[in-house]
Amino acid sequence: MTVRVRFFAQFRERYGGDHRVEPAPGATVADVVRSVAGTGADEDSAIGPDGALRDYVILMRNGTRLEHDEAETTTVEDGDELAVFPPVAGG
Amino acid sequence: MTVRVRFFAQFRERYGGDHRVEPAPGATVADVVRSVAGTGADEDSAIGPDGALRDYVILMRNGTRLEHDEAETTTVEDGDELAVFPPVAGG
Amino acid sequence: METELHVRVQEEDVAIDDLLRRARRSGVGGIVLFDGIVRDDDCEALELEAYEAAAVAELERVARDAGERHRLAFVAVVHRTGRLAVGENILVIVAAAGHRAEAFAACREILEAIKAGVPIWKKEYGPGGDRWVRGEHWPAEGA
Amino acid sequence: METELHVRVQEEDVAIDDLLRRARRSGVGGIVLFDGIVRDDDCEALELEAYEAAAVAELERVARDAGERHRLAFVAVVHRTGRLAVGENILVIVAAAGHRAEAFAACREILEAIKAGVPIWKKEYGPGGDRWVRGEHWPAEGA
């Protein structure tokens, strides 16, 4: 099983923009993101020292937004594209 | 004394666009307009059969709007430009 | 900030690209443009007539007021006269401000002020003949 | 009325004249255009980054919704990415409707929807270094 994980803006600079990971069966979206981003004590990390996604982090799975609690319960599937980014600032 | 009287839109078509008149001393703005436009029974005349300006008619003297009662009391001066027109419809 | 004004009543078409180029200047982050065009609903052409000196003076007053109220860097108002075919520009307003809210508010206010009080008139030419358009501020019947 | 959409996320500049030409069509009497440009306040250039596939899908949804709600004949949304200098176009929105009220409302609603929810980010480059812009919908501190 291969899952693509993409980071944007400051998270792209920190973690790299594009990752292919091969999660174990049963891994959740949050598990996969943690497997790439690890944890961080500083505010600009996507994941806090407790392993939870920062409140302001936005997640998409195949172009659809996922709430943080859904990310902890939704298991990934082969070919999924996950996206992790801060609040938008276009326009 | 010479006063210019200009009509616009449907009034221009009815009365002609540009008149030079030589009013008697003491003539009011309304007197001068009546001297050109006369009176009319139909709705599209600037002046009604009673000699009063139609309610919707707008008057300017040298680029400044004049209310109808002011037009009846304001005497014209040499070189004045009077303008008579219906409500605007630009934009 | 002094607002730069570009106000015209003219027969020629409007050079919209030039106006936008002039609007892009220091301090400007948002530009709102309104383009009013001859609609094909019930007419084939419009004839626009202006009391030109008074119309220019009134457009300048309207543009300057909006410029001050909304701290615009640049405002353009170009109103055409003469015979215009379906699809042609009638009126172009450009409002350039630091931020979007001021640009939108100014552009809209200028447009409403023009419809309410600038001495310009329209005659519609259509299959059923021609008629002078009663503006939105024509008094109600019997008023 | 089916609304014709023109939605792009692109590095190239926006051909505004072409968009206005396409907007002038049957049934259209009012066109409102918003042009967001790089302001010189506290930066020398911007770098714009998009999650492109998701941004295009979201812009299309926003444009289609506004088109239906305000019965637009044509709507264009072009958002640029890459490095943009002061004075360059960032975003152009064009809304073409029968009447001015719908065109203004649609253009503004599209702009607000973009600022609220389209995955595009800006990095400012200035004399004091560079920083990612926190959008207007960034949660309050401690939220």
CSV table of C-alpha atoms in Angstrom, one decimal:
chain,number,residue,atom,x,y,z
A,1,MET,CA,0.0,0.0,0.0
A,2,THR,CA,1.4,3.4,-1.0
A,3,VAL,CA,0.0,6.7,0.2
A,4,ARG,CA,1.2,10.2,-0.9
A,5,VAL,CA,1.6,12.9,1.7
A,6,ARG,CA,1.9,16.5,0.6
A,7,PHE,CA,2.8,19.5,2.7
A,8,PHE,CA,2.3,23.2,1.7
A,9,ALA,CA,3.6,26.6,2.7
A,10,GLN,CA,5.6,26.6,6.0
A,11,PHE,CA,5.0,22.9,6.4
A,12,ARG,CA,6.4,22.2,2.9
A,13,GLU,CA,9.6,24.1,4.0
A,14,ARG,CA,9.8,22.1,7.2
A,15,TYR,CA,8.9,18.6,6.1
A,16,GLY,CA,9.4,18.6,2.3
A,17,GLY,CA,6.5,18.9,-0.1
A,18,ASP,CA,5.9,15.4,-1.4
A,19,HIS,CA,6.3,12.0,0.3
A,20,ARG,CA,5.4,8.4,-0.6
A,21,VAL,CA,4.9,6.3,2.4
A,22,GLU,CA,4.0,2.6,2.8
A,23,PRO,CA,1.9,2.4,5.9
A,24,ALA,CA,1.1,-0.8,7.7
A,25,PRO,CA,-2.5,-2.1,7.2
A,26,GLY,CA,-4.9,-0.4,9.5
A,27,ALA,CA,-2.9,2.9,9.8
A,28,THR,CA,-5.0,6.0,10.2
A,29,VAL,CA,-4.6,9.3,8.3
A,30,ALA,CA,-3.1,10.9,11.5
A,31,ASP,CA,-0.7,7.9,11.9
A,32,VAL,CA,0.6,8.5,8.4
A,33,VAL,CA,1.1,12.2,8.9
A,34,ARG,CA,2.9,11.6,12.2
A,35,SER,CA,5.1,9.0,10.5
A,36,VAL,CA,6.4,11.8,8.2
A,37,ALA,CA,6.2,14.9,10.4
A,38,GLY,CA,7.2,13.4,13.8
A,39,THR,CA,6.4,15.7,16.7
A,40,GLY,CA,7.7,19.1,17.6
A,41,ALA,CA,7.8,21.4,20.6
A,42,ASP,CA,7.8,24.7,18.6
A,43,GLU,CA,4.5,26.3,17.5
A,44,ASP,CA,5.3,25.9,13.8
A,45,SER,CA,5.3,22.1,13.9
A,46,ALA,CA,2.2,20.5,12.4
A,47,ILE,CA,2.1,18.1,15.3
A,48,GLY,CA,2.6,19.0,19.0
A,49,PRO,CA,4.8,17.2,21.5
A,50,ASP,CA,1.7,15.2,22.6
A,51,GLY,CA,1.4,13.7,19.1
A,52,ALA,CA,-1.8,15.6,18.3
A,53,LEU,CA,-2.3,17.7,15.2
A,54,ARG,CA,-2.1,21.4,16.0
A,55,ASP,CA,-5.6,23.0,16.1
A,56,TYR,CA,-5.0,25.2,13.1
A,57,VAL,CA,-3.7,22.5,10.8
A,58,ILE,CA,-6.0,21.6,7.9
A,59,LEU,CA,-6.1,18.1,6.4
A,60,MET,CA,-7.4,16.8,3.1
A,61,ARG,CA,-7.8,13.3,1.9
A,62,ASN,CA,-8.2,13.0,-1.8
A,63,GLY,CA,-9.3,16.7,-2.0
A,64,THR,CA,-11.9,16.5,0.8
A,65,ARG,CA,-11.4,18.1,4.2
A,66,LEU,CA,-11.1,15.8,7.2
A,67,GLU,CA,-11.7,16.9,10.8
A,68,HIS,CA,-8.9,16.0,13.3
A,69,ASP,CA,-11.0,13.4,15.1
A,70,GLU,CA,-11.9,11.8,11.7
A,71,ALA,CA,-8.1,11.7,10.9
A,72,GLU,CA,-7.6,9.6,14.0
A,73,THR,CA,-10.2,7.1,13.0
A,74,THR,CA,-10.1,7.0,9.2
A,75,THR,CA,-7.8,4.3,7.9
A,76,VAL,CA,-5.8,5.0,4.7
A,77,GLU,CA,-6.2,3.1,1.5
A,78,ASP,CA,-3.8,2.4,-1.3
A,79,GLY,CA,-3.4,5.4,-3.6
A,80,ASP,CA,-4.7,8.0,-1.1
A,81,GLU,CA,-3.4,11.5,-1.3
A,82,LEU,CA,-3.1,13.3,2.0
A,83,ALA,CA,-2.5,17.1,2.2
A,84,VAL,CA,-1.4,19.0,5.3
A,85,PHE,CA,-1.4,22.8,5.4
A,86,PRO,CA,-2.0,25.9,7.4
A,87,PRO,CA,-5.0,28.2,7.0
A,88,VAL,CA,-5.3,29.6,3.5
A,89,ALA,CA,-4.2,33.2,2.6
A,90,GLY,CA,-5.0,33.6,-1.1
A,91,GLY,CA,-6.8,36.4,-2.8
B,1,MET,CA,-29.3,91.5,-21.5
B,2,THR,CA,-28.8,88.1,-23.1
B,3,VAL,CA,-29.6,84.8,-21.5
B,4,ARG,CA,-28.9,81.3,-22.9
B,5,VAL,CA,-31.6,78.7,-22.4
B,6,ARG,CA,-30.7,75.1,-23.1
B,7,PHE,CA,-33.0,72.1,-23.2
B,8,PHE,CA,-32.0,68.4,-23.0
B,9,ALA,CA,-33.4,65.0,-24.0
B,10,GLN,CA,-37.1,65.0,-24.8
B,11,PHE,CA,-37.3,68.8,-24.1
B,12,ARG,CA,-34.5,69.4,-26.6
B,13,GLU,CA,-36.5,67.5,-29.2
B,14,ARG,CA,-39.6,69.5,-28.4
B,15,TYR,CA,-38.2,73.0,-27.9
B,16,GLY,CA,-34.8,72.9,-29.6
B,17,GLY,CA,-31.5,72.6,-27.7
B,18,ASP,CA,-30.1,76.1,-27.5
B,19,HIS,CA,-31.8,79.6,-27.4
B,20,ARG,CA,-30.6,83.1,-26.9
B,21,VAL,CA,-33.3,85.3,-25.4
B,22,GLU,CA,-33.3,89.0,-24.4
B,23,PRO,CA,-35.6,89.2,-21.4
B,24,ALA,CA,-36.9,92.4,-20.0
B,25,PRO,CA,-35.3,93.7,-16.8
B,26,GLY,CA,-36.7,92.0,-13.8
B,27,ALA,CA,-37.6,88.8,-15.6
B,28,THR,CA,-37.4,85.7,-13.5
B,29,VAL,CA,-35.8,82.4,-14.5
B,30,ALA,CA,-39.3,80.9,-14.8
B,31,ASP,CA,-40.4,83.8,-17.0
B,32,VAL,CA,-37.5,83.2,-19.3
B,33,VAL,CA,-38.2,79.5,-19.6
B,34,ARG,CA,-41.9,80.2,-20.3
B,35,SER,CA,-41.0,82.7,-23.0
B,36,VAL,CA,-39.3,79.9,-24.9
B,37,ALA,CA,-41.4,76.8,-24.0
B,38,GLY,CA,-44.8,78.3,-23.8
B,39,THR,CA,-47.4,76.1,-22.1
B,40,GLY,CA,-48.7,72.7,-23.1
B,41,ALA,CA,-51.6,70.4,-22.1
B,42,ASP,CA,-49.8,67.1,-22.8
B,43,GLU,CA,-47.7,65.5,-20.1
B,44,ASP,CA,-44.4,65.9,-22.0
B,45,SER,CA,-44.4,69.6,-21.9
B,46,ALA,CA,-42.0,71.3,-19.5
B,47,ILE,CA,-44.7,73.7,-18.5
B,48,GLY,CA,-48.3,72.8,-17.7
B,49,PRO,CA,-51.4,74.6,-19.0
B,50,ASP,CA,-51.4,76.7,-15.7
B,51,GLY,CA,-48.0,78.1,-16.6
B,52,ALA,CA,-46.2,76.2,-13.8
B,53,LEU,CA,-43.2,74.0,-14.4
B,54,ARG,CA,-44.0,70.3,-14.3
B,55,ASP,CA,-43.0,68.8,-10.9
B,56,TYR,CA,-40.4,66.5,-12.5
B,57,VAL,CA,-38.6,69.2,-14.4
B,58,ILE,CA,-35.1,70.0,-13.3
B,59,LEU,CA,-33.7,73.5,-13.7
B,60,MET,CA,-30.1,74.7,-13.5
B,61,ARG,CA,-28.8,78.3,-13.5
B,62,ASN,CA,-25.1,78.4,-14.4
B,63,GLY,CA,-24.6,74.8,-13.4
B,64,THR,CA,-26.4,75.1,-10.0
B,65,ARG,CA,-29.8,73.5,-9.4
B,66,LEU,CA,-32.7,75.8,-8.7
B,67,GLU,CA,-35.9,74.7,-6.9
B,68,HIS,CA,-39.1,75.7,-8.7
B,69,ASP,CA,-40.1,78.3,-6.2
B,70,GLU,CA,-36.7,79.8,-6.5
B,71,ALA,CA,-37.1,79.9,-10.2
B,72,GLU,CA,-40.2,82.1,-9.8
B,73,THR,CA,-38.4,84.6,-7.6
B,74,THR,CA,-34.8,84.6,-9.0
B,75,THR,CA,-34.2,87.3,-11.6
B,76,VAL,CA,-31.9,86.5,-14.5
B,77,GLU,CA,-28.7,88.4,-15.2
B,78,ASP,CA,-26.8,89.1,-18.4
B,79,GLY,CA,-24.8,86.1,-19.5
B,80,ASP,CA,-26.8,83.5,-17.5
B,81,GLU,CA,-27.1,80.0,-18.8
B,82,LEU,CA,-30.3,78.3,-17.9
B,83,ALA,CA,-30.8,74.5,-18.4
B,84,VAL,CA,-34.1,72.6,-18.4
B,85,PHE,CA,-34.2,68.9,-18.4
B,86,PRO,CA,-36.0,65.7,-17.2
B,87,PRO,CA,-34.7,63.5,-14.4
B,88,VAL,CA,-31.3,62.0,-15.3
B,89,ALA,CA,-30.9,58.4,-16.6
B,90,GLY,CA,-27.1,58.0,-17.0
B,91,GLY,CA,-24.9,55.1,-15.9
C,1,MET,CA,-3.3,60.9,0.4
C,2,GLU,CA,-4.4,62.9,-2.6
C,3,THR,CA,-6.7,61.0,-4.9
C,4,GLU,CA,-5.7,61.2,-8.5
C,5,LEU,CA,-8.8,61.7,-10.7
C,6,HIS,CA,-9.5,60.8,-14.3
C,7,VAL,CA,-13.0,62.0,-15.3
C,8,ARG,CA,-14.3,62.3,-18.8
C,9,VAL,CA,-17.5,62.5,-20.8
C,10,GLN,CA,-16.5,61.4,-24.3
C,11,GLU,CA,-17.8,59.8,-27.5
C,12,GLU,CA,-14.7,57.5,-27.9
C,13,ASP,CA,-14.5,54.1,-26.4
C,14,VAL,CA,-12.8,53.7,-23.0
C,15,ALA,CA,-9.2,52.4,-22.9
C,16,ILE,CA,-9.8,50.1,-19.9
C,17,ASP,CA,-6.3,48.7,-19.9
C,18,ASP,CA,-4.8,52.2,-19.6
C,19,LEU,CA,-7.0,53.0,-16.7
C,20,LEU,CA,-6.0,49.8,-14.9
C,21,ARG,CA,-2.3,50.5,-15.6
C,22,ARG,CA,-2.7,53.9,-14.0
C,23,ALA,CA,-4.6,52.5,-11.1
C,24,ARG,CA,-1.7,50.1,-10.2
C,25,ARG,CA,0.4,52.4,-8.0
C,26,SER,CA,2.0,52.7,-4.6
C,27,GLY,CA,-0.3,51.9,-1.8
C,28,VAL,CA,-2.8,50.1,-4.0
C,29,GLY,CA,-3.8,46.4,-3.2
C,30,GLY,CA,-7.3,46.3,-4.6
C,31,ILE,CA,-8.9,47.7,-7.7
C,32,VAL,CA,-12.7,47.4,-8.5
C,33,LEU,CA,-13.9,48.2,-12.0
C,34,PHE,CA,-17.5,48.6,-13.1
C,35,ASP,CA,-18.2,48.4,-16.8
C,36,GLY,CA,-21.8,49.2,-17.8
C,37,ILE,CA,-22.6,48.0,-21.3
C,38,VAL,CA,-25.6,48.3,-23.7
C,39,ARG,CA,-27.8,45.3,-23.0
C,40,ASP,CA,-29.7,43.6,-25.9
C,41,ASP,CA,-32.9,43.2,-23.9
C,42,ASP,CA,-35.2,45.5,-25.6
C,43,CYS,CA,-33.0,47.7,-27.7
C,44,GLU,CA,-30.7,47.6,-30.7
C,45,ALA,CA,-28.8,50.8,-29.8
C,46,LEU,CA,-28.7,53.6,-27.3
C,47,GLU,CA,-28.2,57.3,-27.9
C,48,LEU,CA,-26.7,59.1,-25.0
C,49,GLU,CA,-26.9,62.8,-24.5
C,50,ALA,CA,-25.2,64.9,-21.8
C,51,TYR,CA,-25.3,68.4,-20.5
C,52,GLU,CA,-21.6,68.1,-20.8
C,53,ALA,CA,-20.2,70.9,-18.6
C,54,ALA,CA,-22.6,70.1,-15.8
C,55,ALA,CA,-22.1,66.4,-16.1
C,56,VAL,CA,-18.3,66.7,-15.9
C,57,ALA,CA,-18.5,69.0,-12.9
C,58,GLU,CA,-20.9,66.6,-11.2
C,59,LEU,CA,-18.8,63.5,-12.0
C,60,GLU,CA,-15.7,65.2,-10.6
C,61,ARG,CA,-17.5,66.1,-7.4
C,62,VAL,CA,-18.8,62.5,-7.1
C,63,ALA,CA,-15.3,61.0,-7.8
C,64,ARG,CA,-13.5,63.4,-5.4
C,65,ASP,CA,-16.0,62.8,-2.6
C,66,ALA,CA,-15.6,59.0,-2.9
C,67,GLY,CA,-11.9,59.4,-3.2
C,68,GLU,CA,-11.7,61.2,0.1
C,69,ARG,CA,-14.2,59.1,1.9
C,70,HIS,CA,-12.6,55.8,1.0
C,71,ARG,CA,-9.0,57.1,0.8
C,72,LEU,CA,-8.6,56.0,-2.8
C,73,ALA,CA,-5.2,56.4,-4.6
C,74,PHE,CA,-6.9,56.7,-8.0
C,75,VAL,CA,-10.4,56.9,-9.4
C,76,ALA,CA,-11.5,57.0,-13.0
C,77,VAL,CA,-15.0,57.8,-14.3
C,78,VAL,CA,-15.5,57.7,-18.0
C,79,HIS,CA,-19.1,58.2,-19.4
C,80,ARG,CA,-19.7,57.9,-23.1
C,81,THR,CA,-22.2,59.9,-25.2
C,82,GLY,CA,-23.5,59.5,-28.7
C,83,ARG,CA,-24.9,56.4,-30.4
C,84,LEU,CA,-23.8,53.1,-28.9
C,85,ALA,CA,-24.5,49.6,-30.2
C,86,VAL,CA,-25.4,46.5,-28.1
C,87,GLY,CA,-22.3,45.3,-26.2
C,88,GLU,CA,-20.5,48.7,-26.2
C,89,ASN,CA,-19.2,50.3,-23.0
C,90,ILE,CA,-21.5,53.0,-21.6
C,91,LEU,CA,-19.7,53.8,-18.4
C,92,VAL,CA,-16.5,52.7,-16.8
C,93,ILE,CA,-15.6,53.3,-13.1
C,94,VAL,CA,-12.3,52.4,-11.6
C,95,ALA,CA,-11.6,52.7,-7.9
C,96,ALA,CA,-8.1,51.8,-6.5
C,97,ALA,CA,-7.6,51.5,-2.8
C,98,GLY,CA,-5.2,49.9,-0.3
C,99,HIS,CA,-7.8,47.2,0.5
C,100,ARG,CA,-10.7,45.6,-1.2
C,101,ALA,CA,-13.5,46.9,1.0
C,102,GLU,CA,-12.8,50.6,0.2
C,103,ALA,CA,-12.5,49.8,-3.5
C,104,PHE,CA,-15.8,48.0,-3.7
C,105,ALA,CA,-17.7,50.6,-1.6
C,106,ALA,CA,-16.3,53.5,-3.6
C,107,CYS,CA,-17.0,52.0,-7.0
C,108,ARG,CA,-20.6,51.2,-6.0
C,109,GLU,CA,-21.3,54.6,-4.4
C,110,ILE,CA,-20.0,56.4,-7.5
C,111,LEU,CA,-22.3,54.4,-9.7
C,112,GLU,CA,-25.3,55.1,-7.6
C,113,ALA,CA,-24.5,58.8,-7.5
C,114,ILE,CA,-24.3,58.9,-11.3
C,115,LYS,CA,-27.7,57.2,-11.6
C,116,ALA,CA,-29.2,59.6,-9.2
C,117,GLY,CA,-27.8,63.0,-10.3
C,118,VAL,CA,-25.6,63.4,-13.3
C,119,PRO,CA,-27.3,65.1,-16.2
C,120,ILE,CA,-27.0,62.4,-18.9
C,121,TRP,CA,-30.0,60.8,-20.7
C,122,LYS,CA,-30.5,57.7,-22.8
C,123,LYS,CA,-32.7,57.1,-25.7
C,124,GLU,CA,-33.4,53.5,-26.7
C,125,TYR,CA,-33.7,52.5,-30.3
C,126,GLY,CA,-35.6,49.2,-30.8
C,127,PRO,CA,-37.8,47.3,-33.1
C,128,GLY,CA,-40.8,49.1,-31.7
C,129,GLY,CA,-39.4,52.6,-32.2
C,130,ASP,CA,-37.4,54.8,-29.9
C,131,ARG,CA,-38.1,56.1,-26.4
C,132,TRP,CA,-36.3,58.2,-23.8
C,133,VAL,CA,-35.4,56.0,-20.8
C,134,ARG,CA,-36.9,57.1,-17.5
C,135,GLY,CA,-34.1,56.9,-15.0
C,136,GLU,CA,-34.4,55.0,-11.7
C,137,HIS,CA,-35.0,58.3,-9.9
C,138,TRP,CA,-37.9,59.5,-12.1
C,139,PRO,CA,-40.6,60.5,-9.6
C,140,ALA,CA,-43.5,58.0,-9.1
C,141,GLU,CA,-46.7,58.7,-11.1
C,142,GLY,CA,-48.7,61.5,-9.5
C,143,ALA,CA,-45.8,62.5,-7.3
D,1,MET,CA,-29.2,30.6,-17.9
D,2,GLU,CA,-26.1,28.5,-17.8
D,3,THR,CA,-23.1,30.5,-16.4
D,4,GLU,CA,-20.0,30.2,-18.5
D,5,LEU,CA,-17.0,29.7,-16.2
D,6,HIS,CA,-13.3,30.5,-16.8
D,7,VAL,CA,-11.3,29.4,-13.8
D,8,ARG,CA,-7.5,29.1,-13.7
D,9,VAL,CA,-4.6,28.8,-11.3
D,10,GLN,CA,-1.6,30.0,-13.4
D,11,GLU,CA,1.9,31.5,-13.3
D,12,GLU,CA,1.3,33.8,-16.3
D,13,ASP,CA,-0.2,37.2,-16.0
D,14,VAL,CA,-4.0,37.7,-16.6
D,15,ALA,CA,-5.3,38.9,-20.0
D,16,ILE,CA,-7.9,41.2,-18.5
D,17,ASP,CA,-9.0,42.6,-21.8
D,18,ASP,CA,-9.7,39.2,-23.1
D,19,LEU,CA,-11.8,38.4,-20.0
D,20,LEU,CA,-13.8,41.6,-20.4
D,21,ARG,CA,-14.4,40.8,-24.1
D,22,ARG,CA,-15.7,37.4,-23.3
D,23,ALA,CA,-17.9,38.9,-20.5
D,24,ARG,CA,-19.7,41.3,-23.0
D,25,ARG,CA,-22.4,39.0,-24.3
D,26,SER,CA,-26.2,38.7,-24.7
D,27,GLY,CA,-28.1,39.6,-21.5
D,28,VAL,CA,-25.2,41.4,-19.9
D,29,GLY,CA,-25.6,45.0,-18.7
D,30,GLY,CA,-23.1,45.2,-15.9
D,31,ILE,CA,-19.7,43.8,-15.3
D,32,VAL,CA,-17.7,44.0,-12.1
D,33,LEU,CA,-14.0,43.2,-12.0
D,34,PHE,CA,-11.8,42.9,-9.0
D,35,ASP,CA,-8.0,43.1,-9.5
D,36,GLY,CA,-5.9,42.2,-6.4
D,37,ILE,CA,-2.3,43.4,-6.8
D,38,VAL,CA,0.9,43.2,-4.8
D,39,ARG,CA,0.9,46.2,-2.5
D,40,ASP,CA,4.3,47.9,-1.6
D,41,ASP,CA,3.4,48.3,2.1
D,42,ASP,CA,5.9,46.0,3.7
D,43,CYS,CA,7.1,43.8,1.0
D,44,GLU,CA,9.1,43.8,-2.2
D,45,ALA,CA,7.6,40.7,-3.7
D,46,LEU,CA,5.3,37.8,-2.9
D,47,GLU,CA,5.7,34.1,-3.5
D,48,LEU,CA,2.3,32.4,-4.0
D,49,GLU,CA,2.0,28.6,-3.5
D,50,ALA,CA,-1.2,26.6,-4.3
D,51,TYR,CA,-2.4,23.1,-3.7
D,52,GLU,CA,-3.3,23.3,-7.4
D,53,ALA,CA,-5.8,20.5,-8.0
D,54,ALA,CA,-7.7,21.3,-4.8
D,55,ALA,CA,-7.5,25.1,-5.4
D,56,VAL,CA,-8.9,24.8,-9.0
D,57,ALA,CA,-11.7,22.5,-7.7
D,58,GLU,CA,-12.6,24.9,-5.0
D,59,LEU,CA,-12.5,28.0,-7.2
D,60,GLU,CA,-14.8,26.2,-9.7
D,61,ARG,CA,-17.2,25.4,-6.9
D,62,VAL,CA,-17.2,29.0,-5.7
D,63,ALA,CA,-17.6,30.5,-9.2
D,64,ARG,CA,-20.4,28.1,-10.1
D,65,ASP,CA,-22.3,28.8,-6.8
D,66,ALA,CA,-22.1,32.6,-7.3
D,67,GLY,CA,-23.1,32.2,-11.0
D,68,GLU,CA,-26.2,30.3,-10.1
D,69,ARG,CA,-27.1,32.5,-7.1
D,70,HIS,CA,-26.8,35.7,-9.0
D,71,ARG,CA,-27.7,34.5,-12.5
D,72,LEU,CA,-24.4,35.5,-14.0
D,73,ALA,CA,-23.9,35.0,-17.7
D,74,PHE,CA,-20.1,34.7,-17.3
D,75,VAL,CA,-17.7,34.5,-14.4
D,76,ALA,CA,-13.9,34.4,-14.5
D,77,VAL,CA,-11.5,33.7,-11.6
D,78,VAL,CA,-7.8,33.7,-12.3
D,79,HIS,CA,-5.4,33.3,-9.4
D,80,ARG,CA,-1.7,33.5,-10.0
D,81,THR,CA,1.1,31.6,-8.3
D,82,GLY,CA,4.8,31.9,-8.2
D,83,ARG,CA,6.9,35.0,-7.5
D,84,LEU,CA,5.1,38.3,-8.1
D,85,ALA,CA,6.7,41.8,-7.9
D,86,VAL,CA,5.0,44.9,-6.4
D,87,GLY,CA,2.2,46.1,-8.7
D,88,GLU,CA,1.6,42.7,-10.3
D,89,ASN,CA,-1.8,41.1,-10.5
D,90,ILE,CA,-2.5,38.4,-8.0
D,91,LEU,CA,-6.1,37.6,-8.6
D,92,VAL,CA,-8.7,38.7,-11.1
D,93,ILE,CA,-12.4,38.1,-10.7
D,94,VAL,CA,-14.9,39.1,-13.4
D,95,ALA,CA,-18.7,38.8,-12.8
D,96,ALA,CA,-21.1,39.6,-15.7
D,97,ALA,CA,-24.8,40.0,-15.0
D,98,GLY,CA,-27.9,41.6,-16.4
D,99,HIS,CA,-27.7,44.3,-13.8
D,100,ARG,CA,-25.2,45.9,-11.5
D,101,ALA,CA,-26.4,44.7,-8.2
D,102,GLU,CA,-25.9,41.0,-9.1
D,103,ALA,CA,-22.5,41.7,-10.6
D,104,PHE,CA,-21.3,43.5,-7.5
D,105,ALA,CA,-22.6,41.0,-5.0
D,106,ALA,CA,-21.2,38.0,-7.0
D,107,CYS,CA,-17.7,39.5,-7.4
D,108,ARG,CA,-17.5,40.3,-3.7
D,109,GLU,CA,-18.8,36.9,-2.5
D,110,ILE,CA,-16.3,35.1,-4.7
D,111,LEU,CA,-13.5,37.2,-3.3
D,112,GLU,CA,-14.5,36.5,0.3
D,113,ALA,CA,-14.9,32.8,-0.4
D,114,ILE,CA,-11.4,32.7,-1.9
D,115,LYS,CA,-9.9,34.4,1.2
D,116,ALA,CA,-11.8,32.0,3.5
D,117,GLY,CA,-11.2,28.6,1.9
D,118,VAL,CA,-9.1,28.2,-1.2
D,119,PRO,CA,-5.7,26.4,-0.6
D,120,ILE,CA,-3.3,29.1,-1.7
D,121,TRP,CA,-0.6,30.7,0.5
D,122,LYS,CA,1.5,33.8,0.3
D,123,LYS,CA,5.1,34.4,1.4
D,124,GLU,CA,6.2,38.0,1.7
D,125,TYR,CA,9.7,39.0,0.8
D,126,GLY,CA,10.8,42.3,2.4
D,127,PRO,CA,13.8,44.2,3.7
D,128,GLY,CA,13.3,42.5,7.1
D,129,GLY,CA,13.4,38.9,5.6
D,130,ASP,CA,10.6,36.7,4.5
D,131,ARG,CA,7.5,35.4,6.3
D,132,TRP,CA,4.3,33.4,5.5
D,133,VAL,CA,1.2,35.6,5.5
D,134,ARG,CA,-1.4,34.5,8.0
D,135,GLY,CA,-4.7,34.7,6.2
D,136,GLU,CA,-7.7,36.6,7.6
D,137,HIS,CA,-9.2,33.3,8.7
D,138,TRP,CA,-6.2,32.2,10.7
D,139,PRO,CA,-7.7,31.2,14.1
D,140,ALA,CA,-7.2,33.7,17.0
D,141,GLU,CA,-4.3,33.1,19.3
D,142,GLY,CA,-5.1,30.3,21.8
D,143,ALA,CA,-8.2,29.3,19.9
